[in-house]
Short mmCIF file of C-alpha atoms in Angstrom, two decimals:
data_model
loop_
_atom_site.label_atom_id
_atom_site.label_comp_id
_atom_site.label_asym_id
_atom_site.label_seq_id
_atom_site.Cartn_x
_atom_site.Cartn_y
_atom_site.Cartn_z
CA MET K 1 60.37 -0.28 305.97
CA ARG K 2 58.14 2.79 305.52
CA ASN K 3 55.86 1.67 302.70
CA PRO K 4 56.11 -2.11 302.36
CA SER K 5 56.13 -3.28 298.75
CA ARG K 6 53.19 -5.39 297.75
CA ARG K 7 55.86 -7.97 296.74
CA THR K 8 57.10 -8.30 300.32
CA VAL K 9 53.72 -8.93 301.87
CA LEU K 10 52.63 -12.38 300.66
CA LYS K 11 55.62 -14.44 299.56
CA THR K 12 54.15 -17.67 300.85
CA ALA K 13 53.18 -19.26 297.51
CA GLY K 14 56.79 -20.01 296.68
CA ALA K 15 58.20 -20.03 300.17
CA ALA K 16 59.67 -23.25 301.56
CA LEU K 17 56.95 -24.53 303.87
CA VAL K 18 57.34 -28.30 304.19
CA ALA K 19 59.29 -30.92 302.30
CA PRO K 20 57.36 -32.66 299.51
CA ALA K 21 55.89 -35.97 300.58
CA ALA K 22 57.98 -38.95 299.61
CA LEU K 23 56.49 -40.68 296.61
CA GLY K 24 58.48 -43.86 296.88
CA SER K 25 58.05 -45.99 293.86
CA THR K 26 54.78 -44.42 292.76
CA ARG K 27 54.51 -44.59 288.98
CA ARG K 28 54.71 -41.16 287.29
CA LEU K 29 52.31 -40.22 284.54
CA ALA K 30 53.95 -40.19 281.11
CA ALA K 31 55.81 -36.92 280.53
CA GLN K 32 53.89 -35.49 277.62
CA SER K 33 52.30 -32.20 276.81
CA PRO K 34 48.50 -32.38 277.19
CA ARG K 35 46.40 -31.23 274.27
CA ARG K 36 45.53 -27.54 274.59
CA ARG K 37 41.82 -27.04 275.09
CA THR K 38 39.92 -23.87 274.18
CA ARG K 39 39.07 -23.26 277.85
CA ASP K 40 42.74 -23.41 278.96
CA GLU K 41 45.20 -20.56 279.43
CA GLY K 42 47.14 -19.76 276.30
CA PRO K 43 49.18 -17.06 274.58
CA ASP K 44 46.14 -14.77 274.11
CA THR K 45 44.43 -15.28 277.45
CA PRO K 46 45.01 -13.93 280.97
CA LYS K 47 47.82 -15.75 282.75
CA ILE K 48 47.21 -16.79 286.36
CA ALA K 49 50.37 -15.80 288.30
CA LEU K 50 51.63 -16.13 291.85
CA GLU K 51 54.39 -14.52 293.89
CA ALA K 52 57.61 -16.42 293.09
CA GLY K 53 58.87 -16.32 296.68
CA ALA K 54 61.83 -18.64 297.26
CA ALA K 55 61.87 -19.59 293.56
CA LEU K 56 63.06 -16.06 292.60
CA THR K 57 66.82 -16.56 292.79
CA THR K 58 69.69 -16.30 290.36
CA ALA K 59 71.04 -19.78 291.08
CA PRO K 60 69.32 -23.13 291.35
CA SER K 61 69.06 -24.86 294.68
CA ALA K 62 66.94 -27.47 296.38
CA ASP K 63 64.84 -24.74 297.96
CA THR K 64 64.15 -22.93 294.67
CA VAL K 65 63.29 -26.20 292.91
CA ALA K 66 60.86 -27.09 295.70
CA ALA K 67 59.28 -23.67 295.71
CA ALA K 68 58.77 -23.79 291.92
CA ARG K 69 57.33 -27.25 292.23
CA ARG K 70 54.69 -26.06 294.71
CA ILE K 71 53.65 -23.31 292.37
CA ARG K 72 53.41 -25.61 289.36
CA GLN K 73 51.45 -28.21 291.38
CA LEU K 74 48.64 -25.56 291.48
CA GLY K 75 48.73 -25.47 287.66
CA VAL K 76 50.46 -22.04 287.71
CA GLU K 77 53.34 -21.44 285.31
CA HIS K 78 53.71 -17.64 285.62
CA VAL K 79 55.16 -15.62 288.52
CA LEU K 80 55.91 -12.13 289.67
CA GLY K 81 58.17 -10.75 292.39
CA GLY K 82 60.20 -7.91 293.77
CA GLY K 83 62.95 -6.62 291.55
CA GLY K 84 65.44 -5.71 294.26
CA PRO K 85 67.68 -2.63 294.49
CA ILE K 86 67.98 -0.25 291.51
CA PRO K 87 69.45 0.07 289.01
CA TRP K 88 68.72 -3.49 287.90
CA GLU K 89 71.49 -5.33 286.07
CA GLU K 90 70.67 -7.19 282.90
CA SER K 91 72.79 -10.11 283.95
CA ARG K 92 70.91 -10.54 287.19
CA LEU K 93 67.46 -10.29 285.51
CA GLN K 94 68.53 -12.83 282.94
CA ALA K 95 69.71 -15.20 285.64
CA LEU K 96 66.34 -14.80 287.46
CA ARG K 97 64.39 -15.60 284.33
CA THR K 98 66.65 -18.47 283.29
CA ASN K 99 66.52 -20.14 286.71
CA LEU K 100 62.69 -19.92 286.73
CA LYS K 101 62.46 -21.17 283.16
CA SER K 102 64.57 -24.20 284.01
CA ASN K 103 61.81 -25.10 286.49
CA GLY K 104 59.01 -24.55 283.97
CA ILE K 105 58.00 -21.07 285.16
CA THR K 106 57.86 -17.70 283.29
CA LEU K 107 58.62 -14.42 285.07
CA GLY K 108 56.32 -11.73 283.75
CA ASN K 109 56.30 -8.85 286.27
CA LEU K 110 58.75 -7.32 288.70
CA MET K 111 57.94 -4.59 291.23
CA ILE K 112 60.38 -1.66 291.15
CA ALA K 113 60.95 0.57 294.18
CA GLY K 114 63.65 2.70 295.73
CA PHE K 115 62.95 6.16 294.35
CA PRO K 116 61.48 8.20 297.24
CA SER K 117 63.15 11.46 296.14
CA ALA K 118 61.25 11.19 292.84
CA ILE K 119 58.00 10.66 294.70
CA TYR K 120 58.61 13.59 297.09
CA ASN K 121 60.55 15.89 294.67
CA ARG K 122 63.66 15.98 296.78
CA PRO K 123 67.30 16.46 295.85
CA GLY K 124 68.56 13.46 293.95
CA ARG K 125 65.29 12.70 292.13
CA ASP K 126 66.86 12.89 288.64
CA ALA K 127 69.51 10.41 289.70
CA GLU K 128 66.85 8.04 290.98
CA ILE K 129 64.82 8.41 287.79
CA GLU K 130 67.90 7.57 285.79
CA LYS K 131 68.24 4.35 287.83
CA VAL K 132 64.63 3.52 287.05
CA ILE K 133 65.29 4.12 283.33
CA GLN K 134 68.36 1.91 283.45
CA SER K 135 66.29 -0.80 285.14
CA VAL K 136 63.52 -0.58 282.60
CA ARG K 137 66.03 -0.85 279.74
CA ALA K 138 67.55 -3.99 281.37
CA ALA K 139 63.99 -5.43 281.74
CA GLY K 140 63.40 -4.88 278.09
CA ARG K 141 66.65 -6.51 277.02
CA VAL K 142 65.78 -9.74 278.87
CA GLY K 143 62.18 -9.74 277.64
CA LEU K 144 60.38 -8.86 280.87
CA PRO K 145 57.05 -7.41 279.69
CA VAL K 146 55.81 -5.58 282.84
CA VAL K 147 57.38 -3.47 285.55
CA GLU K 148 55.01 -2.55 288.36
CA TYR K 149 55.39 0.28 290.89
CA ASN K 150 53.65 2.29 293.63
CA TRP K 151 53.29 6.01 294.12
CA TYR K 152 52.39 6.47 297.80
CA ALA K 153 53.12 9.56 299.80
CA HIS K 154 52.13 7.23 302.68
CA ARG K 155 50.42 3.86 302.57
CA ALA K 156 47.49 3.71 304.99
CA MET K 157 48.42 0.38 306.63
CA GLU K 158 47.50 1.62 310.09
CA GLY K 159 43.81 1.20 309.22
CA TYR K 160 44.02 -2.55 308.83
CA PHE K 161 42.77 -4.96 311.51
CA LEU K 162 41.81 -8.62 311.86
CA GLU K 163 38.23 -9.67 311.31
CA LEU K 164 36.85 -13.19 311.48
CA GLY K 165 34.79 -14.69 308.66
CA ARG K 166 33.18 -18.01 308.02
CA ALA K 167 34.27 -20.69 310.54
CA ASP K 168 36.61 -18.00 312.04
CA ALA K 169 38.82 -17.78 308.99
CA GLY K 170 40.89 -14.60 308.94
CA MET K 171 39.60 -11.60 307.02
CA THR K 172 41.37 -8.27 306.56
CA GLY K 173 39.32 -5.30 307.69
CA PHE K 174 40.09 -1.61 307.01
CA ASP K 175 38.63 1.27 309.00
CA TYR K 176 39.69 4.80 308.29
CA GLU K 177 38.69 5.88 311.79
CA ARG K 178 41.62 3.91 313.17
CA MET K 179 44.07 6.33 311.45
CA ARG K 180 42.03 9.41 310.55
CA ASP K 181 43.91 11.76 312.92
CA LEU K 182 47.41 10.31 312.68
CA PRO K 183 50.03 13.02 311.98
CA PRO K 184 52.47 13.08 309.09
CA LEU K 185 55.72 11.14 309.58
CA PRO K 186 58.83 13.37 309.66
CA GLN K 187 60.60 11.39 306.89
CA GLU K 188 57.53 11.69 304.62
CA GLY K 189 55.86 15.00 305.31
CA ALA K 190 52.43 15.96 304.11
CA HIS K 191 51.70 16.38 300.35
CA THR K 192 48.79 17.75 298.38
CA ALA K 193 47.30 15.97 295.42
CA GLU K 194 48.52 18.80 293.17
CA THR K 195 52.12 18.27 294.34
CA MET K 196 51.85 14.49 293.83
CA TRP K 197 50.42 14.90 290.33
CA THR K 198 53.20 17.28 289.42
CA ASN K 199 55.79 14.84 290.71
CA ILE K 200 54.45 11.80 288.93
CA ALA K 201 53.98 13.71 285.66
CA TYR K 202 57.69 14.63 285.80
CA PHE K 203 58.54 10.98 286.42
CA LEU K 204 56.33 9.56 283.66
CA LYS K 205 57.51 12.04 281.02
CA ALA K 206 61.06 10.83 281.63
CA VAL K 207 60.43 7.11 282.04
CA VAL K 208 57.56 6.19 279.72
CA PRO K 209 59.32 7.06 276.41
CA GLU K 210 62.22 4.81 277.51
CA ALA K 211 59.80 2.06 278.49
CA GLU K 212 58.24 2.27 275.03
CA LYS K 213 61.65 1.87 273.34
CA ALA K 214 62.42 -1.06 275.61
CA GLY K 215 59.08 -2.79 274.91
CA VAL K 216 58.13 -2.69 278.62
CA ARG K 217 54.75 -1.77 280.12
CA LEU K 218 54.60 0.15 283.40
CA ALA K 219 51.77 -0.77 285.76
CA LEU K 220 50.95 1.64 288.59
CA HIS K 221 49.18 -0.01 291.45
CA PRO K 222 46.31 2.05 292.90
CA ASN K 223 46.49 3.40 296.45
CA ASP K 224 45.38 0.55 298.63
CA PRO K 225 43.88 1.22 301.06
CA PRO K 226 42.35 4.18 299.17
CA ALA K 227 41.97 6.31 302.28
CA PRO K 228 40.91 9.95 301.72
CA LEU K 229 43.95 11.27 303.59
CA SER K 230 46.89 9.19 304.67
CA ARG K 231 48.93 10.82 307.45
CA GLY K 232 48.24 14.21 306.06
CA SER K 233 48.85 13.30 302.43
CA GLU K 234 46.30 13.07 299.63
CA GLN K 235 46.35 9.96 297.49
CA ILE K 236 46.27 10.53 293.72
CA MET K 237 45.47 6.90 292.91
CA GLY K 238 42.65 6.60 295.45
CA SER K 239 39.85 7.25 292.99
CA ILE K 240 38.81 6.01 289.58
CA GLU K 241 39.10 9.61 288.24
CA GLY K 242 42.69 9.54 289.44
CA TRP K 243 43.30 6.36 287.47
CA LYS K 244 41.87 8.01 284.36
CA LYS K 245 43.99 11.14 284.91
CA LEU K 246 47.15 9.02 285.21
CA ILE K 247 46.87 7.46 281.79
CA SER K 248 46.18 10.88 280.28
CA LEU K 249 49.51 12.32 281.49
CA VAL K 250 51.46 10.36 278.87
CA ASN K 251 49.42 8.67 276.20
CA SER K 252 51.07 5.27 275.78
CA PRO K 253 50.34 1.58 276.43
CA SER K 254 53.56 1.73 278.49
CA ASN K 255 51.72 4.05 280.91
CA GLY K 256 49.09 1.80 282.37
CA ILE K 257 47.60 0.53 285.62
CA THR K 258 47.38 -2.51 287.75
CA PHE K 259 43.58 -3.13 287.55
CA ASP K 260 42.61 -4.31 291.00
CA CYS K 261 38.96 -5.27 291.05
CA GLY K 262 39.07 -5.35 294.87
CA VAL K 263 40.33 -1.74 295.18
CA THR K 264 37.82 -0.68 292.53
CA ARG K 265 34.98 -1.88 294.72
CA GLU K 266 36.63 -0.38 297.82
CA MET K 267 36.33 3.00 296.15
CA GLY K 268 32.70 2.40 295.28
CA GLY K 269 33.34 1.64 291.61
CA ASP K 270 31.94 -1.03 289.26
CA PRO K 271 34.84 -3.32 288.38
CA VAL K 272 33.22 -4.40 285.08
CA GLU K 273 32.79 -0.89 283.86
CA VAL K 274 36.27 0.14 285.02
CA CYS K 275 37.77 -2.91 283.33
CA LYS K 276 35.95 -1.97 280.08
CA TYR K 277 37.22 1.62 280.24
CA PHE K 278 40.86 0.83 280.74
CA GLY K 279 40.85 -2.42 278.73
CA SER K 280 39.37 -0.77 275.65
CA ARG K 281 42.22 1.75 275.81
CA ASP K 282 44.86 -0.98 276.28
CA ARG K 283 45.97 0.44 279.59
CA ILE K 284 45.56 -2.61 281.83
CA ASN K 285 49.12 -3.91 282.25
CA HIS K 286 48.54 -6.14 285.31
CA VAL K 287 45.54 -7.49 287.20
CA HIS K 288 44.83 -8.23 290.86
CA PHE K 289 41.82 -10.51 291.20
CA ARG K 290 40.10 -10.40 294.63
CA ASN K 291 36.87 -9.66 296.43
CA VAL K 292 35.64 -7.31 299.19
CA ILE K 293 32.54 -6.26 301.13
CA VAL K 294 32.25 -2.44 301.49
CA GLN K 295 30.48 -0.66 304.33
CA LYS K 296 31.63 2.84 303.28
CA PRO K 297 33.62 3.53 300.12
CA ASN K 298 37.24 4.44 300.70
CA GLU K 299 36.82 4.22 304.45
CA ARG K 300 35.34 0.93 305.77
CA TYR K 301 35.54 -2.46 304.04
CA THR K 302 36.55 -6.10 304.55
CA GLU K 303 38.67 -8.23 302.27
CA VAL K 304 36.85 -11.57 302.13
CA PHE K 305 37.07 -14.90 300.37
CA ILE K 306 37.15 -14.53 296.60
CA ASP K 307 33.77 -16.31 296.32
CA GLU K 308 31.71 -14.23 298.80
CA GLY K 309 32.19 -10.51 298.20
CA GLU K 310 30.25 -7.87 296.36
CA ASN K 311 32.17 -8.29 293.10
CA ASP K 312 30.70 -10.55 290.40
CA MET K 313 34.05 -12.21 289.71
CA PHE K 314 32.76 -14.09 286.70
CA ALA K 315 31.54 -10.91 285.10
CA VAL K 316 34.95 -9.31 285.77
CA MET K 317 36.67 -12.31 284.16
CA LYS K 318 34.44 -12.27 281.15
CA GLU K 319 35.24 -8.59 280.60
CA LEU K 320 38.95 -9.26 280.82
CA VAL K 321 38.58 -11.96 278.18
CA ARG K 322 36.32 -9.71 276.08
CA GLN K 323 39.02 -6.97 276.19
CA LYS K 324 41.57 -9.61 275.07
CA TYR K 325 43.73 -9.09 278.13
CA LYS K 326 46.65 -11.49 277.95
CA LEU K 327 49.11 -10.49 280.67
CA GLN K 328 49.33 -11.72 284.22
CA MET K 329 46.49 -11.94 286.74
CA TYR K 330 47.32 -12.37 290.42
CA PRO K 331 44.60 -13.92 292.67
CA GLU K 332 46.06 -12.16 295.69
CA HIS K 333 45.25 -11.61 299.37
CA PRO K 334 44.40 -15.21 300.40
CA ARG K 335 42.36 -15.55 303.60
CA ALA K 336 43.87 -16.98 306.79
CA LEU K 337 42.95 -20.68 306.99
CA ASP K 338 43.70 -22.84 309.99
CA TYR K 339 45.90 -25.07 307.81
CA ASP K 340 48.26 -22.28 306.92
CA GLN K 341 48.48 -21.09 310.51
CA TRP K 342 49.40 -24.62 311.64
CA ALA K 343 52.11 -24.52 309.02
CA GLY K 344 53.53 -21.34 310.57
CA ILE K 345 52.34 -18.85 307.86
CA ARG K 346 52.26 -15.31 309.09
CA SER K 347 51.09 -12.66 306.60
CA GLN K 348 51.92 -8.98 307.05
CA TYR K 349 48.21 -8.28 306.47
CA PRO K 350 45.98 -8.98 309.51
CA GLY K 351 43.83 -11.95 308.54
CA GLY K 352 46.00 -12.76 305.54
CA GLY K 353 46.79 -16.38 304.61
CA GLY K 354 49.35 -18.46 302.78
CA TYR K 355 49.76 -21.44 300.49
CA ALA K 356 46.47 -23.19 301.21
CA GLY K 357 44.65 -19.85 300.80
CA PHE K 358 46.44 -19.29 297.50
CA ALA K 359 45.42 -22.78 296.35
CA TYR K 360 41.80 -21.90 296.95
CA ASN K 361 42.19 -18.59 295.11
CA VAL K 362 43.90 -20.23 292.14
CA GLY K 363 41.25 -22.96 291.82
CA TYR K 364 38.43 -20.39 291.92
CA THR K 365 40.19 -18.12 289.48
CA ARG K 366 40.90 -20.92 287.03
CA ALA K 367 37.25 -22.00 287.10
CA MET K 368 36.16 -18.41 286.32
CA LEU K 369 38.74 -18.24 283.45
CA GLN K 370 37.81 -21.55 281.91
CA ALA K 371 34.11 -20.71 282.02
CA ALA K 372 34.76 -17.23 280.58
CA LEU K 373 36.73 -18.72 277.69
CA THR K 374 33.86 -20.95 276.67
CA THR K 375 31.01 -18.46 276.89
#
């Protein structure tokens, strides 16, 4: 696959790893709803979400039940995932949501892909855009609030490499020098920023009005890695100014971004100020919550544990709460822990982890959220 979807990279949270331990005759706590506390997630707070993985199916099975159980054991009740081929069918989306709901989980975001002709302005782009519109309409009819997407001419995956962090845990490094001189790929070509802006403006002017009617918010993920040039192509979402320009193309809450505080720092930005800018305009439609250490903006950085990077994650969380953000927040890119590697977890990212890493990220993120809700 040329540009792997972010939804195909870390599907380990809901993936079937090991069978649940037998509980025997252990007494179960009374099945009752705990009293909601002011520091807990609620309808008007950010929702911690994980990749649905094996739980994202249209029909119940032992594997999907087990996957959903592992997610819920972390206290997570919201998930996201890949939406599959376009156009999406309403019946399939409804089955996905119903199956998850039967396991106590809410689907709040699907990644849409499969429109390269629209990205590159090639023959057939209008037909692809129509498939996107049909998919967005179907999402609206089943009550899916967010559809996420990418707009890469080429994703700079070649710059990633494994680094080792504390106690030799896996970190994900990026170094632009590893790919600086790589030539364009024949199936992609090389594209200027001007061309890419023209292409996405055409796309948004067709899709955003339909998303508004459907009650769906589009969330464009930034270019990550935000390399200056990716196999000869400029990246329009590789700068904060690019993010600002995007939301100006079509003025609508349905034309928003995935606010990634890790990418923000990779580009040399201040995540709190960026969150304030887009949050105050109601243009944050999804959040990725992670941390990095940057040696050179856009070109050299390391994705690290959520608790040890340059971002003040508590300050970011407080700003999200201050801006009354209430959609999903994904504590993504877990680090590679020995436990996950013993369990056979293999991330597509060098130095990326799995379920144990996600458990660590969720616990840290929930602590930040509960503290932010009480300050």
